Amino acid sequence: MNIVIFGPPGAGKGTQSKFIVNKFKLHQLSTGDLLRNEIANKTNLGSKISSIINSGELVSDEIVGNLIEKFISNGLYKNKIIFDGYPRTLIQAKNLDFLLKKYDQKIDIVLKLSVSLNTVKKRILERQTQENRGDDNEEVAVKRFKTYENSSKDLLDYYERSDLLKVINGEAGISEISTEISDLIEGIKG
Ligand code: AMP
């Protein structure tokens, strides 16, 4: 099964993806992590994208599209992927459908974690003390939230129409959310 996990910055996508990876033996594909690796390894791509990421904007659909194709085309991960942070735009959602079809796969469920801007700010400031991310400060967090709100509407309509979308209250506690996600996944496994 392939899962998409979706939501604003600080919604808990990374935390819940790790839970799903352990419980259902899937592989996490976090485009944010892949992009941060490029920056940490000082690659050409890394130097191109660091200022975009640190300003809270999205990197181009083409760049992230290339990164995910490497993952989707790898037989080791076939039908075992949790997409964490991809897609973020309608173009990316259509690209994801295209690539999955190309490698004979599909999305089984889209999990959307809903949280308020206030919660996002609080969680990102907490995370700032644990991880050293250039984009985890209040100003960029607000910008990332707005970027998310602007780019996600069409994407959500798209998944709503396809009946794959499940909306989860991301304000709840971590284990409560994990239980809800687990039940939803068990439900579609049948
Ligand atoms: P994340 O770790 O998912 O919060 O992503 C951190 C940053 O990486 C985002 O604010 C974007 O600048 C960039 N990024 C991650 N995933 C994508 C994506 N699918 N499309 C465009 N930019 C992305």
Short mmCIF file of C-alpha atoms and ligand atoms in Angstrom, two decimals:
data_model
loop_
_atom_site.label_atom_id
_atom_site.label_comp_id
_atom_site.label_asym_id
_atom_site.label_seq_id
_atom_site.Cartn_x
_atom_site.Cartn_y
_atom_site.Cartn_z
CA MET A 1 0.00 0.00 0.00
CA ASN A 2 1.06 3.58 -0.68
CA ILE A 3 -0.01 6.40 1.66
CA VAL A 4 0.08 10.18 1.33
CA ILE A 5 0.32 12.19 4.54
CA PHE A 6 -0.53 15.81 4.20
CA GLY A 7 -0.86 18.92 6.37
CA PRO A 8 0.72 22.26 7.29
CA PRO A 9 4.20 22.55 8.82
CA GLY A 10 4.17 21.29 12.40
CA ALA A 11 1.04 19.18 11.85
CA GLY A 12 2.88 16.02 12.93
CA LYS A 13 3.45 14.49 9.47
CA GLY A 14 6.99 13.38 10.29
CA THR A 15 6.05 11.94 13.70
CA GLN A 16 3.06 10.02 12.36
CA SER A 17 4.99 8.84 9.28
CA LYS A 18 7.58 7.26 11.58
CA PHE A 19 4.80 5.52 13.50
CA ILE A 20 3.28 4.17 10.25
CA VAL A 21 6.70 3.06 8.97
CA ASN A 22 7.25 0.98 12.11
CA LYS A 23 3.79 -0.46 12.39
CA PHE A 24 3.08 -1.23 8.73
CA LYS A 25 6.66 -1.77 7.49
CA LEU A 26 6.56 0.99 4.91
CA HIS A 27 9.30 3.39 3.74
CA GLN A 28 9.07 7.11 4.46
CA LEU A 29 9.70 9.43 1.54
CA SER A 30 10.04 12.91 3.02
CA THR A 31 10.78 15.46 0.30
CA GLY A 32 11.74 17.96 3.04
CA ASP A 33 14.37 15.50 4.39
CA LEU A 34 15.68 14.75 0.88
CA LEU A 35 16.01 18.49 0.18
CA ARG A 36 17.72 19.14 3.54
CA ASN A 37 20.17 16.31 2.74
CA GLU A 38 21.09 18.06 -0.50
CA ILE A 39 21.80 21.23 1.48
CA ALA A 40 23.79 19.38 4.18
CA ASN A 41 25.87 17.60 1.49
CA LYS A 42 26.52 20.92 -0.23
CA THR A 43 25.45 19.63 -3.64
CA ASN A 44 24.71 21.95 -6.58
CA LEU A 45 21.03 21.37 -6.03
CA GLY A 46 21.47 22.13 -2.31
CA SER A 47 22.96 25.53 -2.98
CA LYS A 48 20.11 26.35 -5.39
CA ILE A 49 17.33 25.50 -2.95
CA SER A 50 18.57 26.59 0.48
CA SER A 51 17.38 30.19 0.23
CA ILE A 52 13.98 29.05 -1.09
CA ILE A 53 13.49 26.65 1.81
CA ASN A 54 14.66 29.16 4.39
CA SER A 55 12.19 31.73 3.11
CA GLY A 56 9.24 29.32 3.47
CA GLU A 57 8.48 29.05 -0.27
CA LEU A 58 8.13 25.82 -2.22
CA VAL A 59 10.96 24.55 -4.42
CA SER A 60 9.97 23.85 -8.04
CA ASP A 61 7.66 20.99 -8.95
CA GLU A 62 10.36 19.76 -11.34
CA ILE A 63 13.07 19.45 -8.66
CA VAL A 64 10.90 17.51 -6.20
CA GLY A 65 9.42 15.46 -9.06
CA ASN A 66 12.91 14.23 -9.99
CA LEU A 67 13.68 13.31 -6.37
CA ILE A 68 10.55 11.25 -5.93
CA GLU A 69 10.88 9.41 -9.22
CA LYS A 70 14.20 7.93 -8.01
CA PHE A 71 12.32 6.49 -5.03
CA ILE A 72 9.17 5.31 -6.84
CA SER A 73 11.19 3.57 -9.55
CA ASN A 74 13.15 1.56 -6.98
CA GLY A 75 11.61 -1.93 -6.80
CA LEU A 76 12.56 -2.25 -3.12
CA TYR A 77 9.94 0.33 -2.21
CA LYS A 78 7.22 -0.81 -4.57
CA ASN A 79 3.79 -0.33 -2.93
CA LYS A 80 5.46 0.37 0.41
CA ILE A 81 5.79 4.13 0.41
CA ILE A 82 4.50 6.81 2.71
CA PHE A 83 4.74 10.17 0.97
CA ASP A 84 5.49 12.75 3.66
CA GLY A 85 5.32 16.31 2.29
CA TYR A 86 4.62 15.35 -1.33
CA PRO A 87 2.41 16.31 -3.12
CA ARG A 88 1.99 19.93 -2.04
CA THR A 89 0.41 21.30 -5.22
CA LEU A 90 -2.15 20.06 -7.72
CA ILE A 91 0.58 19.71 -10.35
CA GLN A 92 2.53 17.48 -7.96
CA ALA A 93 -0.58 15.38 -7.23
CA LYS A 94 -1.08 14.78 -10.93
CA ASN A 95 2.62 14.03 -11.35
CA LEU A 96 2.43 11.54 -8.50
CA ASP A 97 -0.50 9.74 -10.16
CA PHE A 98 1.43 9.70 -13.42
CA LEU A 99 4.60 8.29 -11.85
CA LEU A 100 2.78 5.69 -9.78
CA LYS A 101 0.94 4.50 -12.87
CA LYS A 102 4.22 4.39 -14.81
CA TYR A 103 5.63 2.01 -12.17
CA ASP A 104 2.37 0.07 -11.83
CA GLN A 105 1.31 1.42 -8.45
CA LYS A 106 -1.38 3.65 -6.90
CA ILE A 107 -2.28 5.66 -3.80
CA ASP A 108 -4.46 3.80 -1.32
CA ILE A 109 -5.22 6.55 1.18
CA VAL A 110 -4.54 10.27 1.74
CA LEU A 111 -4.33 11.34 5.39
CA LYS A 112 -4.78 15.02 6.09
CA LEU A 113 -3.74 16.34 9.50
CA SER A 114 -5.64 19.54 10.30
CA VAL A 115 -4.13 22.04 12.75
CA SER A 116 -4.55 25.76 13.44
CA LEU A 117 -1.93 28.44 12.83
CA ASN A 118 -1.57 28.93 16.61
CA THR A 119 -0.72 25.27 17.10
CA VAL A 120 1.72 25.38 14.17
CA LYS A 121 3.56 28.33 15.74
CA LYS A 122 3.73 26.64 19.14
CA ARG A 123 4.98 23.31 17.78
CA ILE A 124 7.57 24.87 15.48
CA LEU A 125 9.02 26.95 18.29
CA GLU A 126 9.25 23.76 20.39
CA ARG A 127 10.92 21.88 17.52
CA GLN A 128 13.40 24.73 17.11
CA THR A 129 14.91 23.75 20.46
CA GLN A 130 15.31 20.09 19.36
CA GLU A 131 16.31 20.27 15.67
CA ASN A 132 18.40 22.89 13.93
CA ARG A 133 16.26 23.74 10.90
CA GLY A 134 16.88 27.01 9.11
CA ASP A 135 13.14 27.39 8.47
CA ASP A 136 11.91 26.75 12.03
CA ASN A 137 11.32 30.24 13.38
CA GLU A 138 8.08 32.09 13.92
CA GLU A 139 8.31 34.35 10.87
CA VAL A 140 9.10 31.55 8.42
CA ALA A 141 6.57 29.23 10.12
CA VAL A 142 3.79 31.73 9.42
CA LYS A 143 5.02 32.06 5.82
CA ARG A 144 5.09 28.25 5.42
CA PHE A 145 1.55 28.00 6.82
CA LYS A 146 0.35 30.62 4.29
CA THR A 147 2.20 28.83 1.46
CA TYR A 148 0.45 25.64 2.51
CA GLU A 149 -2.98 27.29 2.61
CA ASN A 150 -2.51 28.87 -0.82
CA SER A 151 -1.21 25.78 -2.57
CA SER A 152 -3.29 23.06 -0.93
CA LYS A 153 -6.87 23.99 -1.78
CA ASP A 154 -6.92 22.61 -5.33
CA LEU A 155 -5.01 19.60 -4.16
CA LEU A 156 -7.55 18.81 -1.44
CA ASP A 157 -10.45 19.19 -3.87
CA TYR A 158 -8.65 16.76 -6.16
CA TYR A 159 -8.28 14.10 -3.47
CA GLU A 160 -11.80 14.69 -2.15
CA ARG A 161 -13.15 13.92 -5.60
CA SER A 162 -11.14 10.72 -5.75
CA ASP A 163 -12.57 9.57 -2.39
CA LEU A 164 -9.13 8.83 -0.97
CA LEU A 165 -9.06 11.69 1.54
CA LYS A 166 -9.39 11.14 5.31
CA VAL A 167 -9.24 14.23 7.52
CA ILE A 168 -7.75 13.81 10.99
CA ASN A 169 -7.82 16.27 13.88
CA GLY A 170 -4.11 17.08 14.23
CA GLU A 171 -4.74 19.01 17.46
CA ALA A 172 -5.23 15.73 19.35
CA GLY A 173 -2.39 13.98 21.24
CA ILE A 174 0.27 12.01 19.34
CA SER A 175 -0.92 8.56 20.43
CA GLU A 176 -4.58 9.40 19.85
CA ILE A 177 -3.75 10.45 16.28
CA SER A 178 -1.63 7.32 15.77
CA THR A 179 -4.55 5.14 16.85
CA GLU A 180 -6.93 6.90 14.48
CA ILE A 181 -4.47 6.53 11.59
CA SER A 182 -3.86 2.91 12.42
CA ASP A 183 -7.61 2.16 12.39
CA LEU A 184 -8.02 3.92 9.04
CA ILE A 185 -5.17 1.94 7.48
CA GLU A 186 -6.42 -1.36 8.92
CA GLY A 187 -9.83 -0.46 7.48
CA ILE A 188 -8.57 -0.19 3.92
CA LYS A 189 -6.31 -3.24 4.25
CA GLY A 190 -9.59 -5.13 4.77
P1 AMP B 1 8.98 19.88 5.25
O1 AMP B 1 10.13 19.19 5.90
O2 AMP B 1 8.01 18.92 4.62
O3 AMP B 1 8.30 20.86 6.18
O4 AMP B 1 9.56 20.74 4.03
C1 AMP B 1 10.48 21.79 4.27
C2 AMP B 1 10.57 22.68 3.05
O5 AMP B 1 11.07 21.93 1.93
C3 AMP B 1 9.26 23.28 2.55
O6 AMP B 1 8.89 24.46 3.25
C4 AMP B 1 9.58 23.55 1.07
O7 AMP B 1 10.40 24.70 0.92
C5 AMP B 1 10.44 22.34 0.72
N1 AMP B 1 9.61 21.21 0.22
C6 AMP B 1 9.39 20.02 0.83
N2 AMP B 1 8.58 19.24 0.11
C7 AMP B 1 8.25 19.97 -0.99
C8 AMP B 1 7.39 19.75 -2.11
N3 AMP B 1 6.71 18.60 -2.24
N4 AMP B 1 7.30 20.74 -3.04
C9 AMP B 1 7.98 21.89 -2.93
N5 AMP B 1 8.78 22.18 -1.89
C10 AMP B 1 8.90 21.24 -0.93
#
